[in-house]
């Protein structure tokens, strides 16, 4: 930091063509992967919307439960990714590999446990969000099958975090695309019963997800071995699980991040349960919004994850001033991009809802209002998402991210939405509006923390 201070670099010294080129190089594959992942959920809903609103509602709840665990796995893998990014910036390649091994072992273990829970207790999970027996049964059929795809998802998220950290996000993006294309094809075959197979409905959607997840993992592992990649894992590499020093460093980042992601994702599921208090129409409309929201946030997610890599590499190389100024630029870019996406979403809202023919007139009208609220909500999420997912976490400031997410979501957002739905019996659109209340508090907290520079840590 002393050398930086002597030269007194300015904002413009770090925000140049090379910076933008690097951002595009890292963010584009992540954006594409996020779009593909969101498209997968959207296509599932679109195909099931050909059947009934009950299937849409059941799929929405079951998918949220799956989302909670996927986010938990991502939280564990993020700890490994943070370390890998800084090890890569410090040119310590062995550290990257050891972090990946710890990530794989931890995520697969957690995934297997939750796969068993979804298989043996799917009804209990569904009952957390709805009292409709028909919705519970359809959702249970889906969960009991799709839960085992979590094991393959664990492998994918661990490798994805490390590949992004070493600036090779296009690898995981390509194989993610292959998996999603396989999922779309298998959905068509198994949901509607093509090629002489029985029409399995929502069970077909679950089986398609399971098989396509396996397909993606096989392709990715095969590629790494063919290329003799840095991230090939051999039996000897598992010796890291006996290193107390490496395990302590890994979980010092992973545990707060995982707990953060878990509480946040449980909060998202809680929002779904709160919407269930307003009726099946509210649940169906929210189920339609979920993939649309994910798709709309894909660019923001890409920028935020690219921020984690760029800032993590800078901090690992001890370029503190560079990290600070580039973080400001990344946040500004994120806000501009989300404003543009918001306008596109709002202008095309009628066309988007026209893709869901099974919606009743009442639910379609409600969804129309939801999209208008969502257009505002994604702009509100721009700064907090870039700060928490990218900038602050890149410096290992995981405890602040945890405290902020827990307090804003569980002390403000969820209570306000619950009061609106349960005590005041407000209509679904007003309840949905309260879902975004927490972001207002995050703006102030993130800006304050960023200006303090307490997040600027070298972890290597």
PDB file of N, CA and C in Angstrom, residues 283-366:
ATOM      1  N   UNK A 283     -49.434 -17.772  -5.485  1.00  0.00           N
ATOM      2  CA  UNK A 283     -48.341 -18.730  -5.635  1.00  0.00           C
ATOM      3  C   UNK A 283     -48.001 -18.963  -7.098  1.00  0.00           C
ATOM      4  N   UNK A 284     -49.036 -19.112  -7.931  1.00  0.00           N
ATOM      5  CA  UNK A 284     -48.819 -19.350  -9.361  1.00  0.00           C
ATOM      6  C   UNK A 284     -48.117 -18.153 -10.001  1.00  0.00           C
ATOM      7  N   UNK A 285     -48.566 -16.938  -9.652  1.00  0.00           N
ATOM      8  CA  UNK A 285     -47.942 -15.728 -10.206  1.00  0.00           C
ATOM      9  C   UNK A 285     -46.490 -15.608  -9.760  1.00  0.00           C
ATOM     10  N   UNK A 286     -46.226 -15.936  -8.490  1.00  0.00           N
ATOM     11  CA  UNK A 286     -44.860 -15.868  -7.980  1.00  0.00           C
ATOM     12  C   UNK A 286     -43.984 -16.929  -8.638  1.00  0.00           C
ATOM     13  N   UNK A 287     -44.554 -18.111  -8.914  1.00  0.00           N
ATOM     14  CA  UNK A 287     -43.812 -19.172  -9.595  1.00  0.00           C
ATOM     15  C   UNK A 287     -43.428 -18.745 -11.006  1.00  0.00           C
ATOM     16  N   UNK A 288     -44.302 -17.984 -11.653  1.00  0.00           N
ATOM     17  CA  UNK A 288     -43.991 -17.447 -12.981  1.00  0.00           C
ATOM     18  C   UNK A 288     -42.886 -16.398 -12.873  1.00  0.00           C
ATOM     19  N   UNK A 289     -42.932 -15.585 -11.817  1.00  0.00           N
ATOM     20  CA  UNK A 289     -41.939 -14.512 -11.643  1.00  0.00           C
ATOM     21  C   UNK A 289     -40.543 -15.051 -11.364  1.00  0.00           C
ATOM     22  N   UNK A 290     -40.435 -16.185 -10.698  1.00  0.00           N
ATOM     23  CA  UNK A 290     -39.135 -16.690 -10.257  1.00  0.00           C
ATOM     24  C   UNK A 290     -38.138 -16.853 -11.401  1.00  0.00           C
ATOM     25  N   UNK A 291     -38.466 -17.604 -12.468  1.00  0.00           N
ATOM     26  CA  UNK A 291     -37.494 -17.700 -13.575  1.00  0.00           C
ATOM     27  C   UNK A 291     -37.326 -16.397 -14.344  1.00  0.00           C
ATOM     28  N   UNK A 292     -38.389 -15.583 -14.422  1.00  0.00           N
ATOM     29  CA  UNK A 292     -38.277 -14.291 -15.105  1.00  0.00           C
ATOM     30  C   UNK A 292     -37.319 -13.387 -14.329  1.00  0.00           C
ATOM     31  N   UNK A 293     -37.435 -13.416 -13.005  1.00  0.00           N
ATOM     32  CA  UNK A 293     -36.538 -12.626 -12.155  1.00  0.00           C
ATOM     33  C   UNK A 293     -35.096 -13.098 -12.306  1.00  0.00           C
ATOM     34  N   UNK A 294     -34.892 -14.414 -12.285  1.00  0.00           N
ATOM     35  CA  UNK A 294     -33.540 -14.965 -12.429  1.00  0.00           C
ATOM     36  C   UNK A 294     -32.931 -14.573 -13.764  1.00  0.00           C
ATOM     37  N   UNK A 295     -33.741 -14.638 -14.811  1.00  0.00           N
ATOM     38  CA  UNK A 295     -33.264 -14.275 -16.148  1.00  0.00           C
ATOM     39  C   UNK A 295     -32.914 -12.783 -16.207  1.00  0.00           C
ATOM     40  N   UNK A 296     -33.746 -11.968 -15.585  1.00  0.00           N
ATOM     41  CA  UNK A 296     -33.524 -10.515 -15.589  1.00  0.00           C
ATOM     42  C   UNK A 296     -32.272 -10.128 -14.809  1.00  0.00           C
ATOM     43  N   UNK A 297     -31.941 -10.913 -13.801  1.00  0.00           N
ATOM     44  CA  UNK A 297     -30.788 -10.605 -12.954  1.00  0.00           C
ATOM     45  C   UNK A 297     -29.495 -11.245 -13.464  1.00  0.00           C
ATOM     46  N   UNK A 298     -29.553 -11.948 -14.594  1.00  0.00           N
ATOM     47  CA  UNK A 298     -28.381 -12.675 -15.098  1.00  0.00           C
ATOM     48  C   UNK A 298     -27.190 -11.755 -15.336  1.00  0.00           C
ATOM     49  N   UNK A 299     -27.443 -10.571 -15.923  1.00  0.00           N
ATOM     50  CA  UNK A 299     -26.340  -9.641 -16.183  1.00  0.00           C
ATOM     51  C   UNK A 299     -25.742  -9.136 -14.878  1.00  0.00           C
ATOM     52  N   UNK A 300     -26.588  -8.861 -13.899  1.00  0.00           N
ATOM     53  CA  UNK A 300     -26.107  -8.406 -12.597  1.00  0.00           C
ATOM     54  C   UNK A 300     -25.288  -9.494 -11.913  1.00  0.00           C
ATOM     55  N   UNK A 301     -25.769 -10.721 -11.985  1.00  0.00           N
ATOM     56  CA  UNK A 301     -25.045 -11.848 -11.391  1.00  0.00           C
ATOM     57  C   UNK A 301     -23.678 -12.013 -12.050  1.00  0.00           C
ATOM     58  N   UNK A 302     -23.643 -11.845 -13.374  1.00  0.00           N
ATOM     59  CA  UNK A 302     -22.379 -11.957 -14.092  1.00  0.00           C
ATOM     60  C   UNK A 302     -21.384 -10.897 -13.671  1.00  0.00           C
ATOM     61  N   UNK A 303     -21.847  -9.662 -13.553  1.00  0.00           N
ATOM     62  CA  UNK A 303     -20.971  -8.560 -13.140  1.00  0.00           C
ATOM     63  C   UNK A 303     -20.505  -8.763 -11.701  1.00  0.00           C
ATOM     64  N   UNK A 304     -21.414  -9.185 -10.836  1.00  0.00           N
ATOM     65  CA  UNK A 304     -21.065  -9.384  -9.423  1.00  0.00           C
ATOM     66  C   UNK A 304     -20.015 -10.481  -9.259  1.00  0.00           C
ATOM     67  N   UNK A 305     -20.195 -11.601  -9.968  1.00  0.00           N
ATOM     68  CA  UNK A 305     -19.231 -12.696  -9.871  1.00  0.00           C
ATOM     69  C   UNK A 305     -17.901 -12.337 -10.518  1.00  0.00           C
ATOM     70  N   UNK A 306     -17.965 -11.588 -11.611  1.00  0.00           N
ATOM     71  CA  UNK A 306     -16.728 -11.113 -12.226  1.00  0.00           C
ATOM     72  C   UNK A 306     -16.002 -10.164 -11.268  1.00  0.00           C
ATOM     73  N   UNK A 307     -16.763  -9.365 -10.524  1.00  0.00           N
ATOM     74  CA  UNK A 307     -16.181  -8.455  -9.529  1.00  0.00           C
ATOM     75  C   UNK A 307     -15.407  -9.236  -8.479  1.00  0.00           C
ATOM     76  N   UNK A 308     -15.976 -10.369  -8.043  1.00  0.00           N
ATOM     77  CA  UNK A 308     -15.309 -11.188  -7.030  1.00  0.00           C
ATOM     78  C   UNK A 308     -13.956 -11.682  -7.528  1.00  0.00           C
ATOM     79  N   UNK A 309     -13.913 -12.072  -8.805  1.00  0.00           N
ATOM     80  CA  UNK A 309     -12.651 -12.558  -9.379  1.00  0.00           C
ATOM     81  C   UNK A 309     -11.655 -11.416  -9.543  1.00  0.00           C
ATOM     82  N   UNK A 310     -12.089 -10.304 -10.150  1.00  0.00           N
ATOM     83  CA  UNK A 310     -11.193  -9.176 -10.412  1.00  0.00           C
ATOM     84  C   UNK A 310     -10.647  -8.572  -9.122  1.00  0.00           C
ATOM     85  N   UNK A 311     -11.544  -8.294  -8.184  1.00  0.00           N
ATOM     86  CA  UNK A 311     -11.113  -7.690  -6.911  1.00  0.00           C
ATOM     87  C   UNK A 311     -10.306  -8.690  -6.093  1.00  0.00           C
ATOM     88  N   UNK A 312     -10.696  -9.968  -6.133  1.00  0.00           N
ATOM     89  CA  UNK A 312      -9.942 -10.997  -5.413  1.00  0.00           C
ATOM     90  C   UNK A 312      -8.523 -11.132  -5.936  1.00  0.00           C
ATOM     91  N   UNK A 313      -8.369 -11.120  -7.259  1.00  0.00           N
ATOM     92  CA  UNK A 313      -7.023 -11.176  -7.850  1.00  0.00           C
ATOM     93  C   UNK A 313      -6.199  -9.958  -7.445  1.00  0.00           C
ATOM     94  N   UNK A 314      -6.815  -8.764  -7.457  1.00  0.00           N
ATOM     95  CA  UNK A 314      -6.107  -7.530  -7.079  1.00  0.00           C
ATOM     96  C   UNK A 314      -5.634  -7.586  -5.631  1.00  0.00           C
ATOM     97  N   UNK A 315      -6.517  -8.033  -4.750  1.00  0.00           N
ATOM     98  CA  UNK A 315      -6.154  -8.097  -3.334  1.00  0.00           C
ATOM     99  C   UNK A 315      -5.093  -9.162  -3.084  1.00  0.00           C
ATOM    100  N   UNK A 316      -5.192 -10.286  -3.818  1.00  0.00           N
ATOM    101  CA  UNK A 316      -4.192 -11.335  -3.682  1.00  0.00           C
ATOM    102  C   UNK A 316      -2.814 -10.859  -4.113  1.00  0.00           C
ATOM    103  N   UNK A 317      -2.795  -9.942  -5.111  1.00  0.00           N
ATOM    104  CA  UNK A 317      -1.531  -9.369  -5.584  1.00  0.00           C
ATOM    105  C   UNK A 317      -1.140  -8.105  -4.810  1.00  0.00           C
ATOM    106  N   UNK A 318      -1.936  -7.753  -3.772  1.00  0.00           N
ATOM    107  CA  UNK A 318      -1.703  -6.598  -2.905  1.00  0.00           C
ATOM    108  C   UNK A 318      -1.796  -5.257  -3.633  1.00  0.00           C
ATOM    109  N   UNK A 319      -2.642  -5.232  -4.672  1.00  0.00           N
ATOM    110  CA  UNK A 319      -2.898  -3.973  -5.384  1.00  0.00           C
ATOM    111  C   UNK A 319      -4.156  -3.322  -4.789  1.00  0.00           C
ATOM    112  N   UNK A 320      -4.034  -2.748  -3.612  1.00  0.00           N
ATOM    113  CA  UNK A 320      -5.181  -2.287  -2.845  1.00  0.00           C
ATOM    114  C   UNK A 320      -5.887  -1.081  -3.465  1.00  0.00           C
ATOM    115  N   UNK A 321      -5.122  -0.104  -3.918  1.00  0.00           N
ATOM    116  CA  UNK A 321      -5.734   1.080  -4.534  1.00  0.00           C
ATOM    117  C   UNK A 321      -6.487   0.687  -5.810  1.00  0.00           C
ATOM    118  N   UNK A 322      -5.880  -0.182  -6.583  1.00  0.00           N
ATOM    119  CA  UNK A 322      -6.497  -0.672  -7.813  1.00  0.00           C
ATOM    120  C   UNK A 322      -7.815  -1.379  -7.502  1.00  0.00           C
ATOM    121  N   UNK A 323      -7.816  -2.198  -6.458  1.00  0.00           N
ATOM    122  CA  UNK A 323      -9.024  -2.921  -6.061  1.00  0.00           C
ATOM    123  C   UNK A 323     -10.141  -1.948  -5.674  1.00  0.00           C
ATOM    124  N   UNK A 324      -9.780  -0.898  -4.944  1.00  0.00           N
ATOM    125  CA  UNK A 324     -10.774   0.063  -4.454  1.00  0.00           C
ATOM    126  C   UNK A 324     -11.436   0.812  -5.609  1.00  0.00           C
ATOM    127  N   UNK A 325     -10.627   1.347  -6.501  1.00  0.00           N
ATOM    128  CA  UNK A 325     -11.181   2.145  -7.601  1.00  0.00           C
ATOM    129  C   UNK A 325     -11.942   1.279  -8.612  1.00  0.00           C
ATOM    130  N   UNK A 326     -11.443   0.078  -8.864  1.00  0.00           N
ATOM    131  CA  UNK A 326     -12.141  -0.791  -9.799  1.00  0.00           C
ATOM    132  C   UNK A 326     -13.460  -1.286  -9.210  1.00  0.00           C
ATOM    133  N   UNK A 327     -13.521  -1.412  -7.898  1.00  0.00           N
ATOM    134  CA  UNK A 327     -14.769  -1.796  -7.245  1.00  0.00           C
ATOM    135  C   UNK A 327     -15.844  -0.726  -7.469  1.00  0.00           C
ATOM    136  N   UNK A 328     -15.450   0.532  -7.368  1.00  0.00           N
ATOM    137  CA  UNK A 328     -16.394   1.636  -7.620  1.00  0.00           C
ATOM    138  C   UNK A 328     -16.913   1.561  -9.049  1.00  0.00           C
ATOM    139  N   UNK A 329     -16.017   1.352  -9.990  1.00  0.00           N
ATOM    140  CA  UNK A 329     -16.415   1.269 -11.398  1.00  0.00           C
ATOM    141  C   UNK A 329     -17.366   0.101 -11.637  1.00  0.00           C
ATOM    142  N   UNK A 330     -17.106  -1.023 -11.004  1.00  0.00           N
ATOM    143  CA  UNK A 330     -17.947  -2.211 -11.184  1.00  0.00           C
ATOM    144  C   UNK A 330     -19.369  -1.976 -10.663  1.00  0.00           C
ATOM    145  N   UNK A 331     -19.478  -1.275  -9.553  1.00  0.00           N
ATOM    146  CA  UNK A 331     -20.802  -0.963  -8.999  1.00  0.00           C
ATOM    147  C   UNK A 331     -21.568  -0.023  -9.935  1.00  0.00           C
ATOM    148  N   UNK A 332     -20.891   0.984 -10.459  1.00  0.00           N
ATOM    149  CA  UNK A 332     -21.537   1.917 -11.390  1.00  0.00           C
ATOM    150  C   UNK A 332     -22.023   1.191 -12.640  1.00  0.00           C
ATOM    151  N   UNK A 333     -21.187   0.321 -13.170  1.00  0.00           N
ATOM    152  CA  UNK A 333     -21.559  -0.462 -14.352  1.00  0.00           C
ATOM    153  C   UNK A 333     -22.773  -1.333 -14.053  1.00  0.00           C
ATOM    154  N   UNK A 334     -22.799  -1.945 -12.879  1.00  0.00           N
ATOM    155  CA  UNK A 334     -23.912  -2.816 -12.492  1.00  0.00           C
ATOM    156  C   UNK A 334     -25.231  -2.039 -12.435  1.00  0.00           C
ATOM    157  N   UNK A 335     -25.196  -0.842 -11.876  1.00  0.00           N
ATOM    158  CA  UNK A 335     -26.407  -0.022 -11.773  1.00  0.00           C
ATOM    159  C   UNK A 335     -26.915   0.362 -13.162  1.00  0.00           C
ATOM    160  N   UNK A 336     -26.016   0.769 -14.044  1.00  0.00           N
ATOM    161  CA  UNK A 336     -26.407   1.170 -15.407  1.00  0.00           C
ATOM    162  C   UNK A 336     -27.023  -0.014 -16.156  1.00  0.00           C
ATOM    163  N   UNK A 337     -26.396  -1.166 -16.057  1.00  0.00           N
ATOM    164  CA  UNK A 337     -26.881  -2.358 -16.766  1.00  0.00           C
ATOM    165  C   UNK A 337     -28.253  -2.784 -16.265  1.00  0.00           C
ATOM    166  N   UNK A 338     -28.457  -2.794 -14.944  1.00  0.00           N
ATOM    167  CA  UNK A 338     -29.746  -3.222 -14.401  1.00  0.00           C
ATOM    168  C   UNK A 338     -30.860  -2.228 -14.744  1.00  0.00           C
ATOM    169  N   UNK A 339     -30.531  -0.962 -14.839  1.00  0.00           N
ATOM    170  CA  UNK A 339     -31.536   0.027 -15.269  1.00  0.00           C
ATOM    171  C   UNK A 339     -32.002  -0.277 -16.692  1.00  0.00           C
ATOM    172  N   UNK A 340     -31.065  -0.620 -17.558  1.00  0.00           N
ATOM    173  CA  UNK A 340     -31.403  -0.955 -18.937  1.00  0.00           C
ATOM    174  C   UNK A 340     -32.274  -2.218 -18.994  1.00  0.00           C
ATOM    175  N   UNK A 341     -31.888  -3.250 -18.243  1.00  0.00           N
ATOM    176  CA  UNK A 341     -32.651  -4.501 -18.216  1.00  0.00           C
ATOM    177  C   UNK A 341     -34.058  -4.256 -17.672  1.00  0.00           C
ATOM    178  N   UNK A 342     -34.158  -3.392 -16.671  1.00  0.00           N
ATOM    179  CA  UNK A 342     -35.452  -3.073 -16.070  1.00  0.00           C
ATOM    180  C   UNK A 342     -36.400  -2.460 -17.091  1.00  0.00           C
ATOM    181  N   UNK A 343     -35.885  -1.558 -17.900  1.00  0.00           N
ATOM    182  CA  UNK A 343     -36.704  -0.911 -18.927  1.00  0.00           C
ATOM    183  C   UNK A 343     -37.169  -1.930 -19.967  1.00  0.00           C
ATOM    184  N   UNK A 344     -36.262  -2.803 -20.388  1.00  0.00           N
ATOM    185  CA  UNK A 344     -36.606  -3.846 -21.367  1.00  0.00           C
ATOM    186  C   UNK A 344     -37.687  -4.765 -20.810  1.00  0.00           C
ATOM    187  N   UNK A 345     -37.548  -5.149 -19.550  1.00  0.00           N
ATOM    188  CA  UNK A 345     -38.531  -6.029 -18.905  1.00  0.00           C
ATOM    189  C   UNK A 345     -39.894  -5.365 -18.839  1.00  0.00           C
ATOM    190  N   UNK A 346     -39.926  -4.106 -18.438  1.00  0.00           N
ATOM    191  CA  UNK A 346     -41.195  -3.389 -18.298  1.00  0.00           C
ATOM    192  C   UNK A 346     -41.897  -3.226 -19.651  1.00  0.00           C
ATOM    193  N   UNK A 347     -41.147  -2.866 -20.676  1.00  0.00           N
ATOM    194  CA  UNK A 347     -41.728  -2.641 -21.997  1.00  0.00           C
ATOM    195  C   UNK A 347     -42.299  -3.930 -22.594  1.00  0.00           C
ATOM    196  N   UNK A 348     -41.663  -5.055 -22.307  1.00  0.00           N
ATOM    197  CA  UNK A 348     -42.068  -6.328 -22.916  1.00  0.00           C
ATOM    198  C   UNK A 348     -42.901  -7.211 -21.994  1.00  0.00           C
ATOM    199  N   UNK A 349     -43.461  -6.644 -20.926  1.00  0.00           N
ATOM    200  CA  UNK A 349     -44.157  -7.459 -19.931  1.00  0.00           C
ATOM    201  C   UNK A 349     -45.357  -8.223 -20.501  1.00  0.00           C
ATOM    202  N   UNK A 350     -46.111  -7.596 -21.393  1.00  0.00           N
ATOM    203  CA  UNK A 350     -47.294  -8.269 -21.956  1.00  0.00           C
ATOM    204  C   UNK A 350     -46.893  -9.445 -22.838  1.00  0.00           C
ATOM    205  N   UNK A 351     -45.837  -9.260 -23.616  1.00  0.00           N
ATOM    206  CA  UNK A 351     -45.350 -10.339 -24.482  1.00  0.00           C
ATOM    207  C   UNK A 351     -44.857 -11.515 -23.638  1.00  0.00           C
ATOM    208  N   UNK A 352     -44.139 -11.228 -22.567  1.00  0.00           N
ATOM    209  CA  UNK A 352     -43.595 -12.287 -21.710  1.00  0.00           C
ATOM    210  C   UNK A 352     -44.707 -13.133 -21.117  1.00  0.00           C
ATOM    211  N   UNK A 353     -45.738 -12.486 -20.596  1.00  0.00           N
ATOM    212  CA  UNK A 353     -46.842 -13.227 -19.975  1.00  0.00           C
ATOM    213  C   UNK A 353     -47.673 -13.990 -20.997  1.00  0.00           C
ATOM    214  N   UNK A 354     -47.604 -13.577 -22.261  1.00  0.00           N
ATOM    215  CA  UNK A 354     -48.310 -14.303 -23.310  1.00  0.00           C
ATOM    216  C   UNK A 354     -47.755 -15.693 -23.535  1.00  0.00           C
ATOM    217  N   UNK A 355     -46.571 -15.971 -22.950  1.00  0.00           N
ATOM    218  CA  UNK A 355     -45.954 -17.294 -23.085  1.00  0.00           C
ATOM    219  C   UNK A 355     -46.544 -18.317 -22.125  1.00  0.00           C
ATOM    220  N   UNK A 356     -47.440 -17.872 -21.241  1.00  0.00           N
ATOM    221  CA  UNK A 356     -48.029 -18.767 -20.231  1.00  0.00           C
ATOM    222  C   UNK A 356     -49.539 -18.909 -20.470  1.00  0.00           C
ATOM    223  N   UNK A 357     -49.952 -19.777 -21.388  1.00  0.00           N
ATOM    224  CA  UNK A 357     -51.363 -19.877 -21.767  1.00  0.00           C
ATOM    225  C   UNK A 357     -52.277 -20.478 -20.707  1.00  0.00           C
ATOM    226  N   UNK A 358     -51.707 -21.239 -19.764  1.00  0.00           N
ATOM    227  CA  UNK A 358     -52.553 -21.922 -18.774  1.00  0.00           C
ATOM    228  C   UNK A 358     -52.986 -21.011 -17.623  1.00  0.00           C
ATOM    229  N   UNK A 359     -52.436 -19.792 -17.562  1.00  0.00           N
ATOM    230  CA  UNK A 359     -52.790 -18.887 -16.473  1.00  0.00           C
ATOM    231  C   UNK A 359     -54.225 -18.394 -16.633  1.00  0.00           C
ATOM    232  N   UNK A 360     -54.940 -18.350 -15.512  1.00  0.00           N
ATOM    233  CA  UNK A 360     -56.289 -17.800 -15.537  1.00  0.00           C
ATOM    234  C   UNK A 360     -56.207 -16.293 -15.751  1.00  0.00           C
ATOM    235  N   UNK A 361     -57.272 -15.654 -16.206  1.00  0.00           N
ATOM    236  CA  UNK A 361     -57.245 -14.197 -16.407  1.00  0.00           C
ATOM    237  C   UNK A 361     -56.841 -13.430 -15.150  1.00  0.00           C
ATOM    238  N   UNK A 362     -57.304 -13.910 -13.982  1.00  0.00           N
ATOM    239  CA  UNK A 362     -56.974 -13.237 -12.729  1.00  0.00           C
ATOM    240  C   UNK A 362     -55.471 -13.341 -12.420  1.00  0.00           C
ATOM    241  N   UNK A 363     -54.921 -14.558 -12.618  1.00  0.00           N
ATOM    242  CA  UNK A 363     -53.498 -14.769 -12.347  1.00  0.00           C
ATOM    243  C   UNK A 363     -52.629 -14.015 -13.343  1.00  0.00           C
ATOM    244  N   UNK A 364     -53.064 -13.943 -14.598  1.00  0.00           N
ATOM    245  CA  UNK A 364     -52.308 -13.214 -15.612  1.00  0.00           C
ATOM    246  C   UNK A 364     -52.265 -11.721 -15.287  1.00  0.00           C
ATOM    247  N   UNK A 365     -53.395 -11.172 -14.839  1.00  0.00           N
ATOM    248  CA  UNK A 365     -53.439  -9.763 -14.457  1.00  0.00           C
ATOM    249  C   UNK A 365     -52.531  -9.497 -13.260  1.00  0.00           C
ATOM    250  N   UNK A 366     -52.544 -10.426 -12.302  1.00  0.00           N
ATOM    251  CA  UNK A 366     -51.693 -10.308 -11.123  1.00  0.00           C
ATOM    252  C   UNK A 366     -50.215 -10.374 -11.523  1.00  0.00           C
TER     253      UNK A 366
END
